[in-house]
Amino acid sequence: MLLYCLILNAGEPRKFDPKFRGPIHNRHCTDIICCVIFIVVILGYIALGVVAWVHGDPRKVIYPTDSYGQFCGQRDTLNENKTILFYFNILKCASPVVLINLQCPTTQLCVSKCPDRFATYIDVQASYRYRPDQWNYFKQFCKPGFNNPRKSIAQVLRDEDCPSMIIPSRPFLKRCFPDFSTKNGVLTVANQTTFKDGRGKTRNVTDLREAANGINNVLDARSVGMKIFEDYAISWYWILIGLFIAMMLSLLFLVLLRFTAGVLFWIFIFGVIGIIGYGIWHCYWEYDHLKGIPGSDLTVYDIGFQTDFKVYLQLRQTWLAFMIMLCGVEVIIILMLIFLRNRIRIAIALLKEGSRAIGYIMSTLFYPIVTFLLIAICISYWAVTAVFLATSGEPVYKVMANQTLCKYANLTCDPETFNTTNVTKLCPGAQCTFAFYGGESLYHKYIFIFQLANAFVFLWLVNFAIALGQCTLAGAFASYYWAYRKPADIPLWPLFSSFGRAIRYHTGSLAFGALILAIVQLIRVILEYLDHKLKGTQNSFTRFLLCCLKCCFWCLEKFLKFINRNAYIMIAIYGKNFCTSAKEAFFLLMRNVVRVAVLDKVTDFLLFLGKILVAGGVGVLAFFFFTQRIPVFAQEVPMLNYYWVPLLTVIIGSYLVAHGFFSVYAMCVDTLFLCFCEDLERNDGSTAKPYFMSASLHRILGKKKLSPKKAAG
């Protein structure tokens, strides 16, 4: 769609307004159709959330459900004091993932506690007369009301009145899981390696290995999780102080970039040249040192492939190859510096100009908070809607029987009328048990479609929130650049004015760009889902094709983000529709492609350096504080289970804080660069068409002199 816009408008000549003096204030609404569609979709999204809220019940996720569709632990029911779900035959649903997310093909009951011993129905029935206590314990895991130990074993197992066996278990996520442990590297249950399955066989506990996978690790993780929560509870105050320090350092770094951007960049460049030069000298020294040593004149081809790579370092040819490669890299870097020196100087000047612009419009540094809040609202609404959609529907019951003998197996049934049907006669032992939540109505049939729509609109809204932030910041910084006398001609409240223009006139254009990106992202999500499903397939061509598609759509998403970002800048400046703005931004950048590449890399390097400095500096300070290595604050340090919990939180949080501030700076530089390119194409520095660029940029270009008023400003 975006490429179609570019191709469609590629041949149109561009017209300049000779009276242009910055972001246009007399605008009109753009992409109205998309705006209307966007508003309708939002209203539909709200309606979907309301419908999901009416039909959904999050308790279906929180509480386990027995074979009769009853919640375990639900108040004012027979299961009020039975909060744990027990599975008659754990072997039929060994995987914990299956137990949590799907219904197992075995009877499930709510119990007050899990079994704590080994027992089989056969043994209990044989001894109930002289050991009734065993039967009284075992029957609490049978169906409610069953108290007939004289019933034949075959009938009990057929009707699933009681489990054939019970094994020591412990509750996990309100389900009874085998109490696995390891003893001398051997998997055991209650210190036993074998158990009776209740059907006359003795089995090894390794038959339950699938159920054991990950359980002990997750249970240990729960303990670790509680300790981590305690650490957060007593250190949150110091974490906030660390993040505040990170914010101050980020602001300081942005201010200092006005004076140190060039110094930092050239120190890095000459440092790289020096390091490579040292590498060349070292390679030559090794090459000369090996001269005359027996075997050093052999070639790599002569000795063939060796697993010990140190052998290759004994060859003169190896060091000669290293020296040639490093010389090539050194020459390339030096030539790039010679031929691109002016473009590098322009990039550094724009970085300094960006720092100066933010200094005049400080409110832009706090706009990412607005974007964060909008995205947080979108994520919260999507998550709640997804949960309510997933828990929509009424209990669905299915016939549970031997599928090879009963034609009614897995068919839906009604538990209230099941015993009056002929299913129990044709399929002895068949039961009508709870399977899942769903329904046969139109709404329930399209739950998956609704979930897909929920994900798509979520992506659309998130991309719109990001687009709104980029357009708002671009409009504010464009107001700075096109101010002829800075800061006197900068309009009042440029950030709020830009935000108002973006919402009032360009909601449709921003929604259009966000829609294109959301479609590509949804396709990527679907491809990731298919890749996950086909991970075990042996079809090499299918996996290769899927890998190619994932790579192509990843590249397409990166390209669209680049185009959209610059299109929003043009929308903020000229107020045109999305396609026209995307076309003009794209071809403007193509006419300055070398400058784009240089500026992009210089900006990325300096901002990355800033993020590392902020996160690293605050991280080192936090490390010394939480490890009690700062004597002044040694008594203030809270007692922690894991000092790395607040430490990692401070480091990651500091990086995110720095990223938030520096994203504003990156948007500022991109906006100033597009304005700079426009300035060069529109104006010639004469009195009739003066440049709006700063005096430092003008000196680098070596163009005509600025007017006295401009030079003074």
XYZ file of C-alpha atoms in Angstrom:
713
model
C 0.000 0.000 0.000
C 2.768 2.395 0.948
C 4.836 1.411 -2.105
C 1.759 2.065 -4.228
C 1.583 5.570 -2.787
C 5.251 6.169 -3.602
C 4.942 4.842 -7.167
C 1.702 6.698 -7.806
C 3.168 10.069 -6.854
C 6.714 9.495 -8.071
C 6.293 11.359 -11.323
C 4.591 14.433 -9.933
C 6.816 17.548 -9.875
C 7.251 19.096 -6.474
C 6.078 22.633 -5.970
C 7.561 25.006 -3.398
C 5.625 27.731 -1.633
C 7.810 30.862 -1.834
C 6.104 32.242 1.303
C 6.836 29.133 3.390
C 8.156 30.083 6.833
C 7.839 26.942 8.948
C 5.069 24.527 9.959
C 1.837 25.522 8.269
C -0.883 26.630 10.697
C -3.686 27.084 8.178
C -4.328 23.388 7.576
C -7.113 21.072 6.517
C -8.014 17.554 7.610
C -6.112 14.793 5.813
C -7.024 11.148 5.066
C -10.569 11.689 6.326
C -11.780 8.258 5.182
C -9.112 6.519 7.223
C -9.947 8.760 10.179
C -13.607 7.712 10.007
C -12.641 4.045 9.710
C -10.269 4.427 12.655
C -12.972 5.951 14.864
C -15.463 3.234 13.839
C -12.882 0.536 14.648
C -12.251 2.071 18.083
C -15.992 2.094 18.796
C -16.212 -1.512 17.599
C -13.244 -2.383 19.802
C -15.022 -0.877 22.805
C -18.156 -2.865 21.888
C -16.069 -6.049 21.631
C -14.661 -5.390 25.099
C -18.168 -4.879 26.521
C -19.471 -8.091 24.921
C -16.439 -10.021 26.167
C -16.970 -8.577 29.651
C -20.611 -9.695 29.625
C -19.857 -13.248 28.469
C -16.441 -13.808 30.058
C -15.578 -14.962 33.541
C -11.909 -14.692 34.635
C -12.605 -17.161 37.444
C -12.352 -19.871 34.788
C -8.664 -19.015 34.507
C -8.011 -18.420 38.197
C -9.884 -21.408 39.611
C -9.661 -25.017 38.364
C -12.863 -26.694 37.199
C -13.902 -30.259 37.981
C -15.592 -32.756 35.653
C -18.994 -31.301 36.568
C -18.144 -27.727 35.596
C -17.897 -26.572 39.226
C -15.194 -24.170 40.401
C -12.928 -25.554 43.093
C -13.129 -23.316 46.161
C -16.159 -21.347 44.969
C -18.162 -19.878 47.817
C -21.643 -21.089 48.697
C -21.140 -24.395 46.866
C -20.259 -27.933 47.896
C -16.692 -27.216 46.764
C -16.203 -24.186 48.998
C -13.608 -25.974 51.151
C -12.228 -28.037 48.274
C -9.784 -25.707 46.578
C -7.504 -28.225 44.810
C -8.168 -30.246 41.664
C -7.355 -33.968 41.730
C -6.887 -36.123 38.614
C -8.002 -39.766 38.756
C -5.263 -40.928 36.363
C -2.340 -38.543 36.187
C -0.713 -40.738 33.536
C -3.311 -39.628 30.992
C -2.342 -35.998 31.319
C 1.231 -35.967 32.482
C 2.349 -32.637 31.029
C 1.846 -29.681 33.386
C 1.066 -27.467 30.389
C -1.784 -29.793 29.412
C -3.045 -29.838 32.946
C -3.232 -26.080 33.191
C -4.521 -25.161 29.748
C -6.490 -28.167 28.531
C -8.879 -30.741 29.979
C -7.418 -34.187 30.621
C -9.313 -37.283 29.443
C -9.859 -38.464 33.017
C -12.253 -37.690 35.854
C -11.320 -34.590 37.854
C -12.556 -33.807 41.344
C -12.188 -30.951 43.766
C -10.516 -32.046 46.999
C -9.466 -30.317 50.191
C -5.952 -31.765 50.144
C -3.742 -33.892 47.923
C -2.895 -37.554 48.673
C 0.111 -38.066 50.919
C 0.640 -41.824 50.457
C 0.686 -44.633 47.922
C -2.485 -46.709 47.706
C -4.475 -48.672 45.139
C -8.183 -49.413 45.070
C -7.420 -53.149 44.864
C -5.435 -53.111 48.124
C -7.908 -50.848 49.922
C -10.886 -52.996 48.923
C -9.132 -56.155 50.074
C -8.365 -54.739 53.512
C -11.317 -52.447 54.247
C -12.944 -54.935 56.651
C -10.072 -55.044 59.123
C -8.538 -51.649 58.222
C -11.477 -49.291 57.623
C -9.247 -46.250 58.176
C -7.577 -46.899 54.816
C -10.947 -46.925 53.057
C -12.079 -43.776 54.866
C -8.928 -42.021 53.646
C -9.139 -43.370 50.081
C -12.826 -42.575 49.519
C -12.269 -38.820 49.872
C -10.686 -39.057 46.417
C -13.702 -40.911 44.985
C -16.790 -39.332 43.495
C -18.947 -37.520 46.079
C -21.386 -39.910 47.716
C -19.635 -43.108 46.676
C -19.201 -45.441 49.662
C -19.485 -48.967 48.334
C -16.208 -50.837 48.725
C -17.985 -54.072 47.803
C -18.553 -52.966 44.222
C -16.419 -55.001 41.857
C -13.121 -53.528 40.819
C -13.969 -53.821 37.116
C -17.195 -51.830 37.574
C -15.524 -49.182 39.737
C -12.780 -48.614 37.158
C -15.285 -48.716 34.304
C -17.563 -46.138 35.901
C -14.574 -44.231 37.309
C -16.157 -44.063 40.738
C -12.695 -44.042 42.301
C -9.151 -43.698 41.040
C -7.259 -46.918 40.472
C -4.381 -45.497 42.506
C -3.288 -42.480 44.476
C 0.289 -41.287 44.820
C 1.897 -38.751 47.163
C 1.258 -35.318 45.662
C 1.508 -31.667 46.484
C -0.551 -28.735 45.207
C 0.830 -26.667 42.359
C -1.330 -23.970 40.736
C -4.210 -25.518 42.725
C -3.698 -28.897 41.052
C -2.374 -32.108 42.621
C 0.965 -33.078 41.094
C 3.160 -36.051 42.032
C 5.634 -35.160 44.781
C 8.770 -35.721 42.751
C 12.285 -35.474 44.118
C 15.714 -36.762 43.205
C 17.849 -38.978 45.401
C 21.429 -39.590 44.306
C 20.431 -38.536 40.826
C 17.481 -40.978 40.702
C 13.909 -39.749 40.244
C 11.711 -40.768 43.182
C 8.256 -40.183 44.609
C 8.205 -40.252 48.421
C 11.641 -41.921 48.284
C 10.282 -44.759 46.145
C 11.264 -45.559 42.577
C 8.300 -47.875 41.776
C 4.561 -47.827 42.378
C 1.508 -49.973 41.684
C -0.792 -48.603 38.995
C -3.918 -50.227 40.487
C -4.336 -52.543 37.518
C -1.998 -55.288 38.659
C 1.240 -53.785 37.331
C 4.283 -52.378 39.087
C 5.633 -49.398 37.257
C 8.673 -47.161 37.572
C 8.182 -43.544 38.585
C 10.026 -42.585 35.406
C 6.700 -43.284 33.687
C 5.622 -39.992 35.280
C 8.699 -38.167 34.008
C 6.677 -35.945 31.689
C 4.700 -34.741 34.664
C 7.923 -34.177 36.560
C 9.564 -32.077 33.857
C 9.888 -28.565 35.114
C 7.697 -28.986 38.207
C 10.486 -28.946 40.777
C 12.175 -26.083 38.946
C 8.952 -24.080 38.875
C 8.256 -24.803 42.535
C 11.751 -23.651 43.406
C 11.102 -20.596 41.228
C 8.049 -19.819 43.375
C 10.280 -19.669 46.447
C 12.762 -17.481 44.596
C 9.881 -15.336 43.406
C 8.736 -14.700 46.977
C 12.252 -13.649 47.971
C 12.472 -11.338 44.957
C 9.133 -9.790 45.928
C 10.468 -9.192 49.452
C 13.574 -7.528 48.013
C 11.428 -5.200 45.904
C 9.233 -4.394 48.905
C 12.165 -3.149 50.998
C 14.323 -1.580 48.250
C 11.795 0.181 46.011
C 12.667 3.560 47.516
C 16.342 3.219 46.590
C 15.430 1.923 43.134
C 13.420 5.099 42.493
C 16.374 7.184 43.654
C 18.605 5.320 41.193
C 16.165 5.966 38.344
C 15.985 9.647 39.308
C 19.787 9.828 39.130
C 19.600 8.182 35.688
C 17.123 10.850 34.572
C 19.428 13.622 35.759
C 22.429 12.035 34.016
C 20.436 11.687 30.793
C 19.506 15.357 30.882
C 23.101 16.291 31.614
C 24.379 14.180 28.727
C 21.953 15.822 26.296
C 23.043 19.249 27.447
C 26.738 18.369 27.154
C 26.244 17.002 23.628
C 25.973 20.611 22.473
C 29.603 21.076 23.456
C 31.103 17.552 23.313
C 29.417 15.798 20.360
C 32.314 16.513 18.023
C 34.963 15.743 20.627
C 33.396 12.374 21.563
C 33.016 11.324 17.945
C 36.531 12.238 16.846
C 38.076 10.658 19.949
C 36.287 7.451 19.048
C 37.296 7.605 15.377
C 40.965 8.298 16.059
C 40.898 5.671 18.793
C 39.692 3.101 16.263
C 42.370 4.209 13.786
C 45.008 3.939 16.494
C 43.876 0.481 17.601
C 43.864 -0.806 14.020
C 47.293 0.773 13.486
C 48.604 -1.052 16.533
C 47.116 -4.260 15.147
C 48.962 -3.746 11.860
C 52.233 -3.180 13.710
C 51.702 -6.254 15.889
C 50.941 -8.449 12.841
C 54.107 -7.209 11.144
C 56.113 -7.855 14.318
C 54.806 -11.449 14.526
C 55.418 -11.929 10.803
C 59.014 -10.728 11.123
C 59.619 -12.598 14.403
C 58.669 -15.961 12.836
C 61.205 -15.469 10.048
C 63.697 -18.329 10.038
C 61.768 -20.521 12.498
C 61.376 -24.066 11.099
C 57.859 -24.754 9.798
C 56.733 -21.126 9.876
C 56.929 -20.809 6.082
C 54.337 -23.556 5.538
C 50.980 -22.482 4.101
C 47.531 -23.045 5.528
C 46.881 -25.395 2.626
C 49.930 -27.485 3.586
C 48.809 -28.206 7.163
C 45.089 -28.546 6.348
C 42.320 -28.199 8.927
C 43.430 -28.334 12.572
C 41.166 -28.313 15.635
C 43.868 -26.492 17.605
C 43.746 -23.022 16.081
C 46.976 -22.040 17.845
C 48.785 -24.003 15.130
C 47.814 -21.370 12.556
C 49.390 -18.634 14.689
C 52.780 -20.286 14.154
C 52.580 -19.557 10.418
C 53.915 -16.367 8.810
C 51.165 -16.579 6.205
C 48.485 -16.191 8.914
C 49.959 -12.951 10.247
C 50.478 -11.658 6.714
C 46.801 -12.234 5.957
C 45.784 -10.472 9.184
C 48.040 -7.524 8.360
C 46.608 -7.184 4.824
C 43.020 -7.260 6.123
C 43.721 -4.656 8.812
C 45.501 -2.451 6.289
C 42.444 -2.647 4.042
C 40.126 -1.643 6.887
C 42.471 1.198 7.887
C 42.608 2.543 4.337
C 38.816 2.363 3.967
C 38.253 4.286 7.206
C 40.791 6.972 6.302
C 39.349 7.399 2.803
C 35.831 7.660 4.233
C 36.998 10.341 6.655
C 38.658 12.262 3.810
C 35.750 12.153 1.383
C 32.931 12.356 3.954
C 34.518 14.893 6.288
C 32.026 17.639 5.449
C 29.050 15.300 5.890
C 30.437 14.154 9.225
C 30.846 17.780 10.276
C 27.233 18.452 9.233
C 26.054 15.441 11.270
C 27.926 16.683 14.345
C 26.581 20.203 13.835
C 23.026 18.799 13.641
C 23.618 16.887 16.855
C 24.704 20.093 18.557
C 21.733 21.910 17.056
C 19.442 19.171 18.412
C 20.791 19.695 21.910
C 20.225 23.439 21.519
C 16.633 22.875 20.291
C 15.782 20.657 23.267
C 17.253 23.304 25.539
C 14.705 25.803 24.188
C 11.776 23.314 24.257
C 12.442 21.351 27.464
C 8.836 20.108 27.671
C 9.573 17.686 24.800
C 11.753 15.601 27.140
C 8.696 14.619 29.153
C 6.394 13.819 26.232
C 7.488 10.107 26.204
C 5.504 9.814 29.455
C 2.325 10.529 27.437
C 3.248 7.881 24.887
C 4.025 5.423 27.682
C 0.639 6.022 29.326
C -1.219 5.590 26.017
C 0.604 2.335 25.276
C 0.001 1.119 28.854
C -3.739 1.756 28.403
C -3.703 -0.173 25.107
C -1.843 -3.120 26.634
C -4.163 -3.234 29.657
C -7.319 -3.102 27.535
C -5.990 -5.766 25.158
C -4.991 -8.106 28.010
C -8.303 -7.760 29.854
C -10.291 -8.246 26.646
C -8.215 -11.290 25.709
C -8.818 -12.889 29.123
C -12.565 -12.247 29.009
C -12.772 -13.577 25.447
C -10.829 -16.692 26.435
C -13.203 -17.320 29.345
C -16.405 -16.661 27.391
C -18.964 -19.389 27.049
C -20.900 -21.933 29.042
C -19.596 -25.300 30.259
C -19.493 -27.835 27.437
C -19.842 -31.504 28.411
C -18.721 -34.458 26.326
C -19.171 -38.198 26.506
C -16.115 -39.887 28.032
C -15.863 -43.535 27.031
C -13.654 -46.041 25.267
C -13.379 -44.391 21.852
C -12.673 -47.645 20.045
C -15.938 -49.213 21.241
C -18.314 -46.273 21.658
C -19.499 -44.218 18.708
C -20.750 -41.496 21.077
C -17.286 -40.791 22.505
C -16.342 -37.071 22.478
C -19.844 -36.008 21.457
C -21.506 -33.240 23.422
C -24.034 -34.217 26.065
C -26.299 -32.837 28.795
C -25.382 -34.088 32.279
C -28.946 -33.574 33.562
C -30.517 -35.880 30.972
C -27.543 -38.125 30.205
C -28.638 -40.984 32.458
C -32.020 -41.157 30.696
C -30.454 -41.691 27.258
C -29.420 -45.025 25.784
C -25.745 -43.994 25.660
C -25.049 -45.678 29.014
C -26.582 -48.881 27.689
C -24.700 -48.910 24.412
C -21.464 -47.721 26.024
C -21.124 -49.216 29.527
C -19.151 -46.926 31.808
C -19.676 -43.852 29.628
C -19.907 -40.550 31.479
C -20.973 -37.019 30.635
C -18.110 -34.904 31.955
C -17.026 -31.304 31.649
C -14.681 -30.698 28.687
C -14.200 -26.938 28.228
C -15.956 -23.591 28.084
C -17.592 -22.706 24.813
C -20.924 -22.745 23.068
C -22.736 -23.208 19.822
C -23.944 -19.618 19.384
C -22.615 -17.328 16.659
C -20.565 -15.452 19.236
C -18.832 -18.569 20.536
C -18.095 -19.881 17.043
C -16.126 -16.759 16.223
C -14.127 -16.424 19.462
C -10.877 -17.063 17.572
C -11.743 -14.346 15.024
C -12.481 -11.952 17.879
C -9.124 -12.748 19.479
C -7.410 -12.070 16.160
C -9.301 -8.778 15.821
C -8.345 -7.906 19.399
C -4.652 -8.428 18.580
C -4.874 -6.476 15.313
C -6.607 -3.424 16.797
C -4.149 -3.517 19.693
C -1.220 -3.303 17.249
C -2.981 -0.527 15.350
C -3.577 1.541 18.487
C -0.021 1.073 19.769
C 1.441 2.168 16.435
C -0.954 5.132 16.395
C 0.226 6.210 19.868
C 3.849 6.029 18.684
C 2.962 7.917 15.470
C 1.194 10.622 17.453
C 4.282 11.102 19.603
C 6.608 11.290 16.602
C 4.393 13.774 14.755
C 3.974 15.936 17.860
C 7.703 16.105 18.554
C 8.478 16.703 14.879
C 6.098 19.661 14.776
C 7.669 21.207 17.878
C 11.243 20.851 16.594
C 10.286 22.033 13.119
C 8.933 25.195 14.773
C 12.389 25.713 16.232
C 14.276 25.181 12.965
C 12.049 27.440 10.864
C 12.252 30.260 13.412
C 14.377 32.845 11.584
C 15.634 34.436 14.803
C 16.167 31.832 17.503
C 14.735 31.797 20.095
C 12.765 35.027 19.557
C 10.659 33.659 16.665
C 9.884 30.287 18.275
C 6.077 30.213 18.768
C 4.582 30.025 22.249
C 3.944 26.484 23.549
C 5.246 24.730 20.425
C 4.741 21.210 21.828
C 1.098 21.733 22.768
C 0.387 23.499 19.481
C 1.937 20.626 17.551
C -0.063 18.063 19.542
C -3.290 19.952 18.840
C -2.549 20.122 15.092
C -1.748 16.404 14.943
C -4.989 15.401 16.689
C -7.245 17.919 14.972
C -6.053 17.643 11.390
C -3.960 14.496 10.962
C -5.567 11.697 12.953
C -6.470 10.004 9.670
C -2.935 10.235 8.269
C -1.367 8.915 11.475
C -3.932 6.098 11.580
C -3.164 5.283 7.927
C 0.549 4.863 8.616
C -0.148 2.885 11.787
C -2.564 0.625 9.873
C 0.061 -0.348 7.282
C 2.558 -1.164 10.007
C -0.013 -3.105 12.067
C -0.877 -5.320 9.070
C 2.776 -6.265 8.583
C 3.236 -6.892 12.311
C 0.138 -9.117 12.437
C 1.505 -11.147 9.527
C 4.787 -11.517 11.431
C 2.891 -12.738 14.510
C 1.057 -15.319 12.392
C 4.340 -16.463 10.830
C 5.890 -16.863 14.287
C 2.859 -18.909 15.351
C 3.171 -21.148 12.289
C 6.902 -21.511 12.875
C 6.222 -22.620 16.451
C 3.644 -25.156 15.281
C 5.867 -26.528 12.503
C 9.066 -26.600 14.562
C 8.991 -30.384 14.789
C 8.261 -31.004 11.119
C 10.794 -32.728 8.909
C 9.810 -30.813 5.772
C 12.948 -28.804 5.056
C 11.374 -26.817 2.219
C 8.505 -25.646 4.446
C 10.897 -24.495 7.158
C 13.124 -22.768 4.601
C 10.133 -20.974 3.041
C 8.866 -19.903 6.451
C 12.312 -18.622 7.417
C 12.504 -16.593 4.192
C 9.057 -15.099 4.787
C 9.963 -14.143 8.361
C 13.152 -12.469 7.152
C 11.354 -10.578 4.352
C 8.597 -9.269 6.597
C 11.147 -8.290 9.259
C 12.970 -6.200 6.649
C 9.658 -4.787 5.402
C 8.688 -3.741 8.927
C 12.027 -1.949 9.425
C 11.617 -0.163 6.079
C 8.045 0.900 6.897
C 9.084 2.237 10.298
C 11.780 4.329 8.611
C 9.375 5.670 5.968
C 6.562 6.300 8.463
C 8.852 8.194 10.820
C 9.939 10.593 8.103
C 6.426 10.823 6.666
C 5.154 12.001 10.066
C 7.846 14.692 10.084
C 6.640 15.969 6.692
C 3.023 15.834 7.902
C 3.989 17.927 10.932
C 5.697 20.505 8.698
C 3.403 20.792 5.669
C 0.119 19.242 6.803
C -0.294 17.041 3.705
C -1.803 13.558 3.550
C 0.165 10.434 4.381
C 0.929 9.232 0.845
C 2.151 12.640 -0.336
C 4.232 13.134 2.801
C 5.734 9.642 2.530
C 6.611 10.243 -1.124
C 8.211 13.630 -0.485
C 10.149 12.356 2.536
C 11.375 9.278 0.668
C 12.678 11.140 -2.381
C 14.103 13.944 -0.258
C 16.104 11.349 1.673
C 17.162 9.585 -1.529
C 18.554 12.869 -2.835
C 20.628 13.078 0.358
C 21.278 9.372 0.885
C 24.952 9.738 1.883
C 24.118 12.421 4.431
C 21.339 10.163 5.783
C 23.735 7.245 6.255
C 26.430 9.347 7.926
C 24.003 11.163 10.233
C 22.255 7.923 11.163
C 25.477 6.164 12.170
C 26.946 9.144 13.992
C 23.700 9.664 15.921
C 23.352 5.958 16.730
C 26.903 5.814 18.053
C 26.652 8.880 20.298
C 23.234 7.925 21.685
C 24.335 4.342 22.270
C 27.393 5.664 24.062
C 25.121 7.871 26.179
C 22.847 4.947 27.114
C 25.821 2.818 28.114
C 27.340 5.654 30.142
C 24.084 6.368 31.996
C 23.151 2.724 32.638
C 26.745 1.736 33.447
C 27.409 4.703 35.715
C 24.199 4.281 37.707
C 24.758 0.497 37.741
C 28.237 0.842 39.252
C 26.910 3.270 41.849
C 24.040 0.879 42.680
C 26.472 -2.058 42.930
C 28.661 -0.276 45.463
C 25.568 0.826 47.403
C 23.711 -2.514 47.612
C 26.936 -4.423 48.421
C 27.618 -1.986 51.297
C 30.875 -0.703 49.825
C 30.019 2.958 50.418
C 30.838 3.556 54.107
C 28.660 6.668 54.367
C 25.513 4.722 53.389
C 26.461 1.307 54.801
C 23.842 1.560 57.577
C 21.107 2.598 55.137
C 21.394 -0.456 52.873
C 18.379 -2.788 53.329
C 18.961 -6.477 54.126
C 18.349 -8.297 50.838
C 18.030 -11.929 49.800
C 19.551 -11.158 46.398
C 21.358 -7.847 45.954
C 21.246 -8.364 42.160
C 17.440 -7.915 42.131
C 17.426 -4.140 42.765
C 20.775 -3.842 40.958
C 19.469 -5.306 37.677
C 16.249 -3.323 38.076
C 18.218 -0.089 38.411
C 20.475 -0.924 35.438
C 17.615 -1.935 33.115
C 15.423 0.910 34.343
C 18.257 3.418 33.830
C 18.757 2.170 30.280
C 15.024 2.538 29.566
C 14.966 6.026 31.099
C 17.938 7.031 28.972
C 16.299 5.461 25.914
C 13.147 7.509 26.550
C 15.060 10.793 26.722
C 17.369 9.948 23.836
C 14.447 8.900 21.611
C 13.294 12.508 21.840
C 16.787 13.605 20.894
C 16.883 11.192 17.924
C 13.513 12.515 16.732
C 14.835 16.048 17.096
C 17.917 15.289 14.976
C 15.849 13.517 12.280
C 13.433 16.449 12.123
C 16.218 19.030 11.935
C 17.919 17.007 9.210
C 14.803 16.914 7.009
C 14.290 20.622 7.638
C 17.956 21.196 6.767
C 17.573 19.315 3.455
C 14.393 21.263 2.698
C 16.181 24.485 3.552
C 18.949 23.720 1.063
C 16.488 22.932 -1.735
C 14.146 25.862 -1.074
C 16.601 28.648 -0.372
C 19.898 29.941 -1.694
C 21.037 32.239 1.108
C 20.043 35.439 -0.658
C 18.044 38.238 0.940
C 14.908 37.027 -0.854
C 15.517 33.379 0.080
C 17.611 33.325 3.254
C 18.710 30.117 4.920
C 17.041 29.176 8.220
C 19.938 26.969 9.321
C 22.244 27.928 12.155
C 25.437 29.865 11.527
C 27.608 26.803 12.284
C 25.850 24.710 9.619
C 26.143 27.572 7.168
C 29.885 27.883 7.736
C 30.383 24.156 7.118
C 28.554 24.390 3.780
C 30.617 27.368 2.711
C 27.612 29.005 1.051
C 26.796 32.646 0.681
C 27.039 34.772 3.750
C 24.095 35.032 6.051
C 22.273 38.291 6.418
C 23.597 40.413 9.300
C 20.402 39.908 11.307
C 20.581 36.120 10.893
C 24.284 35.973 11.684
C 23.699 37.960 14.829
C 20.824 35.671 15.835
